[in-house]
Each structure stands twice: as structure tokens, then as C-alpha cells.
XYZ file of C-alpha atoms in Angstrom:
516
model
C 6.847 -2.419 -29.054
C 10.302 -3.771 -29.520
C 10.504 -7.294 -29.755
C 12.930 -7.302 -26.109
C 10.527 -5.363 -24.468
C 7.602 -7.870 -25.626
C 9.632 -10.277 -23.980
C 10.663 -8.763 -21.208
C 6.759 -7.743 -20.447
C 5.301 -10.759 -20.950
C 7.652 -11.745 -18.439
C 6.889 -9.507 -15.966
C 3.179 -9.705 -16.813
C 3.653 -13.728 -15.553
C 5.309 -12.756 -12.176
C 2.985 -10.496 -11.406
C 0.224 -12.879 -11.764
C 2.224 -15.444 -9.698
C 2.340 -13.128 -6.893
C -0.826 -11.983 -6.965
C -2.547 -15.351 -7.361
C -2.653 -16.181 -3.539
C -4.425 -12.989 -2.573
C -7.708 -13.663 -5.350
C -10.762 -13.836 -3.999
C -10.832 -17.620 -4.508
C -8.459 -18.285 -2.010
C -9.023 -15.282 -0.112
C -12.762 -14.875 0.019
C -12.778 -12.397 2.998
C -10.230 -9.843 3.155
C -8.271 -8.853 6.281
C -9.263 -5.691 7.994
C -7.762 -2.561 6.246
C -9.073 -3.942 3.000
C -12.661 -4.749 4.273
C -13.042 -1.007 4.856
C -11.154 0.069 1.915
C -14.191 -2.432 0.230
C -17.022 -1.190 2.090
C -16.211 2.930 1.481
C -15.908 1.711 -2.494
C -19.319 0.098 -2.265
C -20.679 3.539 -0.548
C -19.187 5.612 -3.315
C -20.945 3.530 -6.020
C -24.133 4.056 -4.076
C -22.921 8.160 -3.994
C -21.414 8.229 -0.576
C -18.609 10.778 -0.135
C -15.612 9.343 2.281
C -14.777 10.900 5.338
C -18.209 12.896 5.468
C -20.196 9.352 5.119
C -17.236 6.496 5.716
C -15.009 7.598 8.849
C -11.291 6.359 7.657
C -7.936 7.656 8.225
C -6.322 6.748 4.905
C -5.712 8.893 1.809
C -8.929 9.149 -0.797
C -7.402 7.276 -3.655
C -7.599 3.889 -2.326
C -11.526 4.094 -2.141
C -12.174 5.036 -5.366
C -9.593 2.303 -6.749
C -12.072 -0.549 -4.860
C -15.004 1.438 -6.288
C -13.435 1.188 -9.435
C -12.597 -2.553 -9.324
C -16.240 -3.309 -7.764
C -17.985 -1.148 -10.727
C -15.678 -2.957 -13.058
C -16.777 -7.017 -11.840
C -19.519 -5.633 -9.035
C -17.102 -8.134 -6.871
C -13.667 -8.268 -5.234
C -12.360 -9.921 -8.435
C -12.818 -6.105 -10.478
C -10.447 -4.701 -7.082
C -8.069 -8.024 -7.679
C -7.880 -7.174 -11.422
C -7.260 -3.526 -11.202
C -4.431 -4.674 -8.827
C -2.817 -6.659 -11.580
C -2.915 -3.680 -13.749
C -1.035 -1.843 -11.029
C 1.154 -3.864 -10.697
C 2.188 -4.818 -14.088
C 2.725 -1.120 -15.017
C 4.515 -0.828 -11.976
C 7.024 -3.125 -13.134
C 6.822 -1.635 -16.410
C 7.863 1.823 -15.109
C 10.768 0.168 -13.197
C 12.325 -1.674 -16.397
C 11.938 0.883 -18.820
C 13.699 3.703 -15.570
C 16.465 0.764 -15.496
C 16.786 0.177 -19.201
C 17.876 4.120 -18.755
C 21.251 3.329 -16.973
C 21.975 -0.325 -17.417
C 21.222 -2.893 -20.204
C 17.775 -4.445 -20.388
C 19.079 -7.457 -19.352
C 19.902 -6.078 -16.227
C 16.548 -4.282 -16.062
C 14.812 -7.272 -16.511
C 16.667 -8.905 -13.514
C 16.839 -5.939 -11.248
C 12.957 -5.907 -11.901
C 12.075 -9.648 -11.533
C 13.770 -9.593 -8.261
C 11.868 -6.879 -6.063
C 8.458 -8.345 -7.834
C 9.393 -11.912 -6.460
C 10.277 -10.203 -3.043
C 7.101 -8.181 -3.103
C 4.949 -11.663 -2.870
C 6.750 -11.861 0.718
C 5.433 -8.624 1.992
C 2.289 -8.120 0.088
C 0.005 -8.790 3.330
C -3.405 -9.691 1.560
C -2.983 -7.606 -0.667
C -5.326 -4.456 -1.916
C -3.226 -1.756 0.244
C -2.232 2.123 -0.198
C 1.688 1.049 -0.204
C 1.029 -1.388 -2.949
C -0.583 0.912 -5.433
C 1.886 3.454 -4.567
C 4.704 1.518 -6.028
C 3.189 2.638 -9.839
C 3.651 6.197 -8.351
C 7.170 5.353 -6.809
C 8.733 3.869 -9.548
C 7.089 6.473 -12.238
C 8.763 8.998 -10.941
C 12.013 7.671 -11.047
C 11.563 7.126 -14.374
C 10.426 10.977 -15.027
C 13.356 11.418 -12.883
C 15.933 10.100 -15.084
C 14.699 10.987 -18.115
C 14.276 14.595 -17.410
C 18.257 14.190 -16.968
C 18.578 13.421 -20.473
C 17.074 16.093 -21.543
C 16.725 20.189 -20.892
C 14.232 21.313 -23.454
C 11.420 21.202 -20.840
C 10.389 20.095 -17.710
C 7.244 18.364 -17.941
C 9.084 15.539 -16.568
C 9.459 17.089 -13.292
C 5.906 18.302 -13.775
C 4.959 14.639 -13.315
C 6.762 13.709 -10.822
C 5.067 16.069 -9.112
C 1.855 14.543 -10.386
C 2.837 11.141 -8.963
C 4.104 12.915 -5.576
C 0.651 13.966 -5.377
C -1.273 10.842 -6.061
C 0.894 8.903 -4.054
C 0.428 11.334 -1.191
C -3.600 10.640 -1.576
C -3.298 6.932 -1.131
C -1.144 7.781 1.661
C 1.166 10.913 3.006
C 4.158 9.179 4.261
C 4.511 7.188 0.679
C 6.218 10.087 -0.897
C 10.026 8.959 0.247
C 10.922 8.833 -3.281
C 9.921 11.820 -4.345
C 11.381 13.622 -1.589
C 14.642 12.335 -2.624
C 14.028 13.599 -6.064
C 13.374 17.276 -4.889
C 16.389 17.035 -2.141
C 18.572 16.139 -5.696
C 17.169 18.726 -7.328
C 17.591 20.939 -4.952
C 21.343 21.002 -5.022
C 21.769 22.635 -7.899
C 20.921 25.469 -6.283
C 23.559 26.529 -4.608
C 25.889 26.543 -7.735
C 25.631 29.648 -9.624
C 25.732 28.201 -13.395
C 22.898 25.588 -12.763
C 20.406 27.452 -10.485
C 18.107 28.677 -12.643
C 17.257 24.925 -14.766
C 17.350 23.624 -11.108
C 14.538 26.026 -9.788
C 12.322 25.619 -13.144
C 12.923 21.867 -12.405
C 11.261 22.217 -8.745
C 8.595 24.713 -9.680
C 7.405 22.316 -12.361
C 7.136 19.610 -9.768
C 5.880 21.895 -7.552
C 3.088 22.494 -10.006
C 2.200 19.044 -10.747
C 2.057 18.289 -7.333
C -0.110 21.567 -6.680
C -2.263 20.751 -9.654
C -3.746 17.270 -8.207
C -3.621 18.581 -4.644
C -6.116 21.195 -5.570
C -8.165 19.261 -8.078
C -8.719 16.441 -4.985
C -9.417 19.160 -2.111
C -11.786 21.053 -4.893
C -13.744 17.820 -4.964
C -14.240 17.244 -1.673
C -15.070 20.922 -0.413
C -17.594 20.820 -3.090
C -19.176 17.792 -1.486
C -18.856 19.104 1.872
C -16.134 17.156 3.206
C -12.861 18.633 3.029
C -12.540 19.589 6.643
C -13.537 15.982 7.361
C -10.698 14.642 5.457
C -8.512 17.172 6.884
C -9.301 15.699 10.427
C -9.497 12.062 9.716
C -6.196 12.236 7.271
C -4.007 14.346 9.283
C -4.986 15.142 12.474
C -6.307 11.667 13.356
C -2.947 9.973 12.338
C -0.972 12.540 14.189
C -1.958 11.204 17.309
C -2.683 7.324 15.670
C 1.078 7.671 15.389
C 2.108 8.824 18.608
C 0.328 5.471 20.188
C 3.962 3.802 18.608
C 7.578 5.261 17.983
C 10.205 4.356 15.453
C 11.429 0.686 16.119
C 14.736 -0.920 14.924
C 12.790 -4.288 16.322
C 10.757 -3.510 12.926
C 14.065 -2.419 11.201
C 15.103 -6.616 11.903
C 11.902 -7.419 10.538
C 12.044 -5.710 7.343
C 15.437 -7.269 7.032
C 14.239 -10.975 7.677
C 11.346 -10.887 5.443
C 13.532 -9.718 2.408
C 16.442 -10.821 3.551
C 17.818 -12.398 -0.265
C 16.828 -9.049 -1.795
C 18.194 -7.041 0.990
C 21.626 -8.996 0.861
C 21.562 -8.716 -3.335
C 20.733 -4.506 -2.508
C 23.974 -4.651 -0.144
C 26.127 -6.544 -2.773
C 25.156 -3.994 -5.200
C 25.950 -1.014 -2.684
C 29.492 -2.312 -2.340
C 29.922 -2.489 -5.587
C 28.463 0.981 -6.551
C 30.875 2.314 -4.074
C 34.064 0.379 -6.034
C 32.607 1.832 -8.920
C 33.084 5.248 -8.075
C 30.061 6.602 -9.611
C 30.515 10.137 -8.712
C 33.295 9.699 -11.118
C 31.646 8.714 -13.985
C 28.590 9.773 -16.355
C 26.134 12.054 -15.196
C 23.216 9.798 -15.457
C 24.954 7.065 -13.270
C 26.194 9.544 -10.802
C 23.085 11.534 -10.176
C 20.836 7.733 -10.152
C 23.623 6.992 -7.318
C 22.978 10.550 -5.341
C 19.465 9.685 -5.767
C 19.564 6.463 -4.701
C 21.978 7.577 -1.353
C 18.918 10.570 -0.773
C 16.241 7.669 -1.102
C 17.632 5.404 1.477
C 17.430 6.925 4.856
C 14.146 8.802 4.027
C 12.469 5.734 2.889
C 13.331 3.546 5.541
C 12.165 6.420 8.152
C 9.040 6.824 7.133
C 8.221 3.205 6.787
C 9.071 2.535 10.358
C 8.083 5.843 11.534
C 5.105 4.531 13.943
C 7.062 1.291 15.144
C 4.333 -1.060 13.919
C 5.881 -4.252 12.089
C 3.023 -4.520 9.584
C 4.130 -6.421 6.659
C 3.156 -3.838 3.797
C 4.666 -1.030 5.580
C 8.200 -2.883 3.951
C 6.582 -2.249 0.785
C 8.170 1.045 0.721
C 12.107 -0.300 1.002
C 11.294 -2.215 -2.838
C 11.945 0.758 -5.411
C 15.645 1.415 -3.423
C 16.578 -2.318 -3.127
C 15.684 -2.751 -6.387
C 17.382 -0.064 -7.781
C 20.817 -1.062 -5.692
C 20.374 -4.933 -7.346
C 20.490 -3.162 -10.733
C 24.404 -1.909 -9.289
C 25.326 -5.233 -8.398
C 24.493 -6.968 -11.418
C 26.375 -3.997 -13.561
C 29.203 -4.075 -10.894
C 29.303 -8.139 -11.836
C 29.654 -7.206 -15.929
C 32.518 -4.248 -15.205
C 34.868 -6.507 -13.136
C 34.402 -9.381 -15.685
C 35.566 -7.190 -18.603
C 38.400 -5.946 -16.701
C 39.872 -9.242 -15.185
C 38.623 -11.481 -18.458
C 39.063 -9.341 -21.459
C 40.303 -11.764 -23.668
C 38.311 -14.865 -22.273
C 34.868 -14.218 -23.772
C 33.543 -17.878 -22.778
C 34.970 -17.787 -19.073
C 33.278 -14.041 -18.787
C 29.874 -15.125 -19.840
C 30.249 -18.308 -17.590
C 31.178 -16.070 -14.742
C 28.701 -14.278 -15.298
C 25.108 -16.276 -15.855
C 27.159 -18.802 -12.290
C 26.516 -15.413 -10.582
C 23.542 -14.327 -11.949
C 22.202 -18.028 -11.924
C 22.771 -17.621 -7.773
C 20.876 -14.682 -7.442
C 18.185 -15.464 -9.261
C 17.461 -19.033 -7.707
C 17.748 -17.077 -4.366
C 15.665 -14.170 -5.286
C 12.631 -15.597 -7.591
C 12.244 -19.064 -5.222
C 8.953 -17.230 -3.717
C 7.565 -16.845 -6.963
C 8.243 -20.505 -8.507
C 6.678 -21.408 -5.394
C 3.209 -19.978 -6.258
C 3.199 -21.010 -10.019
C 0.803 -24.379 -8.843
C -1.371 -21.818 -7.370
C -1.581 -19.634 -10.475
C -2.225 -22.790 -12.340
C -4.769 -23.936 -10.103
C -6.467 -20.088 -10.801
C -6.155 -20.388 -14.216
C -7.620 -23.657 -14.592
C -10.759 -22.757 -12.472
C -11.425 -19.706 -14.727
C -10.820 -21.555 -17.784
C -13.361 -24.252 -16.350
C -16.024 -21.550 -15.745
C -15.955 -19.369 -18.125
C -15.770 -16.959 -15.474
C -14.698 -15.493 -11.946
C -15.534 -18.151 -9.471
C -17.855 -16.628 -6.885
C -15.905 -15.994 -3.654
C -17.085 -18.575 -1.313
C -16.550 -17.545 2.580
C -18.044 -20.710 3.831
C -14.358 -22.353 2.771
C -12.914 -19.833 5.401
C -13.159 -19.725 9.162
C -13.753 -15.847 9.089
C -17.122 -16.906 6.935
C -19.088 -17.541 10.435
C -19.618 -14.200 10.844
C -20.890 -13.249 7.147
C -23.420 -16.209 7.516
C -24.698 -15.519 11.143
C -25.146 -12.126 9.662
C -27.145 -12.968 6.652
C -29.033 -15.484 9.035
C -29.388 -12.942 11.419
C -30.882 -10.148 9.700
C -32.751 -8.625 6.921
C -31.715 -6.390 4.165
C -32.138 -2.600 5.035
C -30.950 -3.789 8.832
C -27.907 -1.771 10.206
C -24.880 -3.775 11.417
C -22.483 -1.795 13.388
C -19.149 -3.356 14.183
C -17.502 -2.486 17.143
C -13.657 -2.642 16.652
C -12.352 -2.787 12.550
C -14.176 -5.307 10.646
C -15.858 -3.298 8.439
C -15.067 -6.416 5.702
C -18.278 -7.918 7.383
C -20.396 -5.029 6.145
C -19.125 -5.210 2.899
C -19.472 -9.236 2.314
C -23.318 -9.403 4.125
C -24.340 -6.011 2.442
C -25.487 -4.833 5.754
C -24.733 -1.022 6.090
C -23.553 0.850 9.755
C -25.810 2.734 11.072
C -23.063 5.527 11.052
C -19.976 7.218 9.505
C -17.700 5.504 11.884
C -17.934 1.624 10.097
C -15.421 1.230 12.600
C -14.393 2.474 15.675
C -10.632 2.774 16.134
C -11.208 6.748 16.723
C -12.863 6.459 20.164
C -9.683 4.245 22.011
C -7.681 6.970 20.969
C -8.132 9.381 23.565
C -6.487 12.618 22.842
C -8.475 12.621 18.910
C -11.989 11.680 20.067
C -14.786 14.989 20.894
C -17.979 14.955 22.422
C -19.687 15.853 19.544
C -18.381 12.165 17.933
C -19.631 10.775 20.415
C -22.588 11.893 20.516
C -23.221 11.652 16.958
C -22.471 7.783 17.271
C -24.718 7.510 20.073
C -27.116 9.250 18.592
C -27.013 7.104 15.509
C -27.176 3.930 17.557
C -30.597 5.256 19.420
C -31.946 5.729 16.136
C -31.380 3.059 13.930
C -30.957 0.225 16.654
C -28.097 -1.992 14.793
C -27.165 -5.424 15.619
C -23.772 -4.228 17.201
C -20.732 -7.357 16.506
C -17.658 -6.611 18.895
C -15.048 -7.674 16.513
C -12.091 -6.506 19.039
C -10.821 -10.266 19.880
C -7.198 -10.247 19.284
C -7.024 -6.483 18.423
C -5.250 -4.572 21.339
C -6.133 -1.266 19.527
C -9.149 -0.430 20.976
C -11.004 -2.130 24.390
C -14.332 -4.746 23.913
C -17.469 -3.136 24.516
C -17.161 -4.906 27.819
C -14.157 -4.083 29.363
C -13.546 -2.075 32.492
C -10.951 0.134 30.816
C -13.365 2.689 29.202
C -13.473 3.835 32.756
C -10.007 5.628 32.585
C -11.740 7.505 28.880
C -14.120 9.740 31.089
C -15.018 11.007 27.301
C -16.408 8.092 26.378
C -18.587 6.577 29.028
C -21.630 7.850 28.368
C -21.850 6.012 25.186
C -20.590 2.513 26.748
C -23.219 3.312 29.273
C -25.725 3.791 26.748
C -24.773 0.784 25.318
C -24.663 -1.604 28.441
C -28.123 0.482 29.578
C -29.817 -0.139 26.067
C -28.365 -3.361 24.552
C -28.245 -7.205 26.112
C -25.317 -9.816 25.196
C -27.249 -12.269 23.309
C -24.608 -14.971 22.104
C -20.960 -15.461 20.786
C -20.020 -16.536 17.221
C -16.304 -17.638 17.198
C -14.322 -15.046 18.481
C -17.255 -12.011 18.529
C -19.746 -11.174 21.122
C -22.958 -9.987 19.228
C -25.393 -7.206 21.066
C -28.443 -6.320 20.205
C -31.103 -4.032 21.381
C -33.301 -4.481 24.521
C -37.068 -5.164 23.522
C -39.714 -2.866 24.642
């Protein structure tokens, strides 16, 4: 490794620790909702569980067999926080060394540093599909522009396909970028000289796309639960998406979250556009008609459903940061023109500029260096990990009534999206659906699921916890509304017929089954 690169990695590598430090498991010992079931379907797989045939969940398969791998790694969350800083850091990696393609590495560096210290704003506890598909993101724009450097082959475009398709299985609508890259390379097309290297180019990606794509369904037909993943995956979030619309109410909030990087990424549009780009190298000009392709997509599909959760911004970082890399560059071209002979003046100029955007842009991540100290220092002091303690946490009420409660072997089955619970008392649901967002959407939810769950309840008898306080996406076990989802009344009937309200812990009403 060259000795900048050293530098600028070990760099990078401390950022990334800085942002990640908040989200450990010592100062977040329960994890919010997605990531408790994200948790809970890794434990299953260690214990051979399929997802989707065993663990009802809408997301893309990759993410639970990234928290099985961090949990086999440390057999806690710590393995799923460390395989997150290995993410990360070679998601950084990919965007420096894509940068270091079409500006200086000192501009790489920057460009980089910048959407990492913006990403601690956004990252939302952590653990989530957008966040590992940033490697995926920013990988392929780095196949992306090198494959324009060369024509020999086009096993570059192969692996952007590759990444298109693993960034699909964490997620479908995480693929902006590489939708982009095939709309570029698409172009080509319709000029006469360059159509045939531009449809090798897509067929290659194509066929690394293709390649994972059947490889993952392969798996999961084997194991009998391809048509599951089918109808959680696609058909489930069809209508899961309908329940919102695109917002520009989540637009603002994108903007006010990152607003220092979003202002630096406007800056730098300006000044692409006084550049002229299209006027210049090929390399610069295509990154531009990339970057102009990304844009619109990526902000589309991020707001798509209209919900303002804050990792759904993830998705605007590889753009912005690829726009700050223009503004820096557009800072160095208009220095040498108007200060040729004043090399001092230039490079003051300069590092007053630079000095502005970086005090803006990396303030979030000077203000979590204490806490990465305060991480280190507890590790260093153990010799190890420190356990997660939920007792420290107001969320831990639950995980100790439930040890209290009951026995290992017992089912817990949680009524709303708190499948964390499961995870953290080792208490398993009684059935594939460790949560129950599918039945309060009505146009998705069939008999037959309901009388599977049903069914499951009658036999196995779980403690049920109604976790839906302050969650408007599906109704308490309670409420009068499951009277307008004729579909679903036979099971709340079952439920009110079969179970008694026995107490409330915090916010959660916990049922359990009538005695004989």
C-alpha cells in the first residue's frame, strides 16, 4: 500500500469508528425495531432456520445472514457491530480509491471524510439494509469508472452487475446507482461506432447481476422457500408501499438532516456546471453524466413510500459525495486561473475554503470522538466486549419481565414489531410471523395466514406482549378497529375468547392464556 493511501485509510478507518461508536451495544444495548428482527432471523439461521419459510420479513435475504454472521463471529450484537465497521470502512475505501480516479487524493480524501461525517446524522441505530448497501453503491462506481479506462474486457461491468445484485438482496429499491450506470451505458447505443463495446458492456452486467440472482433464488427453492420470499419481498411491499406516497415533506427532511453536505453537493454542482465538463476529458464528462443520471433516480426511490425514516437518506450519500468532490476541484481550477503567479495566496485561498467546509462538514464526527474514547477505554479495561447491559435502558423492562416471566423452551409472541425482545430474552415465537405488521395490511393478508397463526397460537399457547404503543402501523390487540378487517376477526376473537389481560409493563399490555 502506498504510503498516501496508508494515510488516507487510517484516516478513514478513525471516522468510521467515530460514527459508529454511538450505535455499540454498550450504549445501545437493545436495538430499535427493524434491527431486533434483522437479529432474531440471524439467530434462527444459526440454529438452521431458513427466512421467509421460518422468519416472516419483508426485507431482502442478505441482511439476515450479515447478523448471523456477526452473531457466529462474537455469539453477541458486538460480532453484527463489528462486521458493520468492516462495511463501512471498505465502503469508504471504495469511494476514495473511485475519487482518486478523477480528482487528486487529496480531494478524495475530503470528498470521502465528508459524506462519512454526514452519515453519523442519518445512520438511525444503525445495522440497516441502506447502510450495508453503501459498500455495494460506491463499488460500483468504482467498477464504473475504471471500466472507462480501459476496453480490453468487461469484467468491470460484470461486477457491477454483481453489486447491483447484492444490493438488490439487502433491498430492491437500493439499486439507484446502478441504474444510472446501465442508463449511461446505454447511450452508446444509439451511435453506430460505439454500439457494439456498449452492448458487451450491459450484457456483462447483465450477467453479473444474473449470476447472484440465480445463485440466491437456487438456494432458497432448494430449501423450500422461494415462493415465500417472492411473496414477503415483493408482493408484500407492493401494497406496504401503497399505505404512503412520495412526499416532498420528506424531500425537506432529507435536506435538514444533511443540510452542510447538501449545501457543499450544491456548491459543487454549480461549479461542475462552470466547468463545462461535457467539454472536457472523457472520464470527467461521463462521471458528470453519471452523476446527472444518479440524481433524480436516487432521490425517487428513497422517498418513494413518503415515510421520513432517517436511513432511507442513506441513499442521497454516494451522489452528494460525489458532487463535493466537484466543488473542491472547481475551488483548485479557479485558483490557478485567477492566481497563477501567487503560489502562497493560492494555497491560502485554498486550505480558508477548504478549512470552512471541513469545520462545517466533520463537526458531527469531532463531536463523538469522547464517545469513541469512552469505547475504547472500556475495552481496553476488559480485555473484552463489555456485555450489553439492558437494565441501563428503559426498553430493558420488557427483556427482564420476560426472563422473569418465563422459562426457556416458552414461546413469546409479540404482537406488533418487537421482535428485538425475542432475540435479547432468547424466547422463540411460536410462529413464522415474529411480528405481525402483515395482518393490518388488509389487501396482503389470506385466510390461510391467518389461520396458520391461529393455529400456531392454539398450539403452543405463547405469552402474547402487544408491543403496538406508539406504532400507528398496525391496531392493539384491543382495539375496535379490527372490526372494519372482516379477514381478520376470527383470530382477534380467538384471542379475546382464549387469552385474559393479565398486567401492563411500561408501554405493553401482556396476554396470556386462560387456565383450564
Amino acid at each position: 500500500m502506498k504510503p498516501g493511501l496508508f494515510i488516507s485509510s487510517s484516516i478513514l478507518l478513525l471516522i468510521v469508528f467515530a460514527v459508529l461508536a454511538p450505535v455499540a451495544p454498550l450504549y445501545q444495548p437493545v436495538p430499535d425495531r427493524d434491527q431486533g428482527v434483522y437479529l432474531y432471523a440471524g439467530q434462527q439461521v444459526l440454529d438452521g432456520k431458513i427466512p421467509y419459510r421460518d422468519v416472516w420479513d419483508h426485507k431482502g435475504p442478505l441482511i439476515y445472514y450479515i447478523n448471523a454472521l456477526g452473531l457466529w463471529m462474537f455469539g453477541s450484537t458486538w460480532g453484527v457491530w463489528v462486521v458493520e465497521v468492516i462495511f463501512l470502512f471498505l465502503t469508504a475505501l471504495a469511494c476514495l480509491l473511485a475519487l482518486q480516479m478523477v480528482f487528486d487524493p487529496f480531494t478524495a480524501l475530503v470528498s470521502t471524510a465528508l459524506w462519512l461525517s454526514a452519515f453519523s446524522k442519518i445512520i438511525d441505530h444503525g445495522n440497516s439494509v441502506e447502510e450495508y448497501s453503501l459498500l455495494f453503491q460506491f463499488s460500483a462506481i468504482y467498477f464504473y469508472l475504471r471500466g472507462l479506462q480501459t476496453e480490453k474486457h468487461s469484467w468491470n461491468e460484470f461486477m457491477i452487475g454483481v453489486t447491483a445484485a447484492l444490493a438488490f438482496s439487502l433491498r430492491p429499491n437500493n439499486i439507484g446507482v446502478h441504474l444510472a450506470i446501465g442508463l449511461v451505458l446505454l447511450i452508446p447505443l444509439f451511435f453506430a461506432k460505439e454500439r457494439k463495446p456498449a452492448l458487451v458492456k450491459l450484457v456483462a452486467m447483465a450477467a453479473g447481476g444474473a449470476c447472484v440472482l440465480i445463485a440466491i433464488a437456487f438456494y432458497f427453492a432448494v430449501h423450500g422457500s422461494l415462493g415465500a420470499l417472492i411473496d414477503q419481498v415483493f408482493i408484500f411491499n407492493y401494497y406496504y408501499s401503497r399505505l404512503g406516497e412520495f412526499s416532498w415533506l420528506a424531500l425537506g427532511k432529507g435536506i435538514e438532516l444533511l443540510k452542510p453536505l447538501v449545501l457543499t453537493a450544491l456548491a459543487g454542482f454549480a461549479g461542475a456546471l462552470l466547468l463545462r465538463p461535457w467539454k472536457q476529458g472523457r472520464l470527467l464528462k461521463s462521471y458528470f453524466f453519471f452523476i446527472l443520471a444518479a440524481l433524480p433516480i436516487q432521490l425517487f426511490l428513497s422517498l418513494l413510500s413518503g415515510r421520513r425514516y432517517m436511513h432511507y437518506y442513506i441513499a442521497w450519500l454516494p451522489v452528494l459525495a460525489l458532487l463535493v468532490g466537484f466543488l473542491i476541484y472547481f475551488v483548485q481550477k479557479l485558483a490557478d486561473r485567477f492566481l497563477p503567479s501567487f503560489t502562497y495566496l493560492r494555497t491560502l485561498s485554498f486550505f480558508i475554503i477548504l478549512g470552512l467546509v471541513l469545520g462545517l462538514g466533520l463537526q458531527p464526527v469531532i463531536g463523538r470522538l469522547a464517545i469513541l474514547g469512552n469505547l475504547s477505554r472500556s475495552i481496553w479495561v476488559q480485555k473484552s466486549f463489555p456485555p450489553p447491559d439492558v437494565s441501563k435502558v428503559d426498553e430493558g423492562i420488557y427483556v427482564d419481565y420476560l426472563l422473569k416471566n418465563t422459562q426457556p423452551g416458552d414461546y413469546v409472541l409479540i404482537w406488533g414489531n418487537a421482535s428485538v425482545y425475542n432475540f435479547l430474552s432468547d424466547r422463540a415465537s411460536p410462529s413464522r410471523f415474529v411480528y405481525t405488521y402483515a395482518f393490518g395490511v388488509s389487501p396482503y393478508v389470506s385466510q390461510e395466514m391467518v389461520d396458520e397463526l391461529q393455529q400456531d397460537i392454539a398450539e403452543k399457547r405463547p405469552l402474547i406482549l402487544d408491543a403496538t404503543a406508539g406504532d400507528a402501523t398496525i391496531n392493539r390487540l384491543s382495539s375496535k378497529m379490527w372490526s372494519d378487517l372482516p379477514i381478520t376477526q376470527g383470530l382477534i376473537r380467538f384471542i379475546e375468547e382464549n387469552y385474559i389481560r393479565v398486567e401492563k409493563v411500561g408501554d405493553f399490555q401482556v396476554w396470556i392464556f386462560k387456565a383450564n
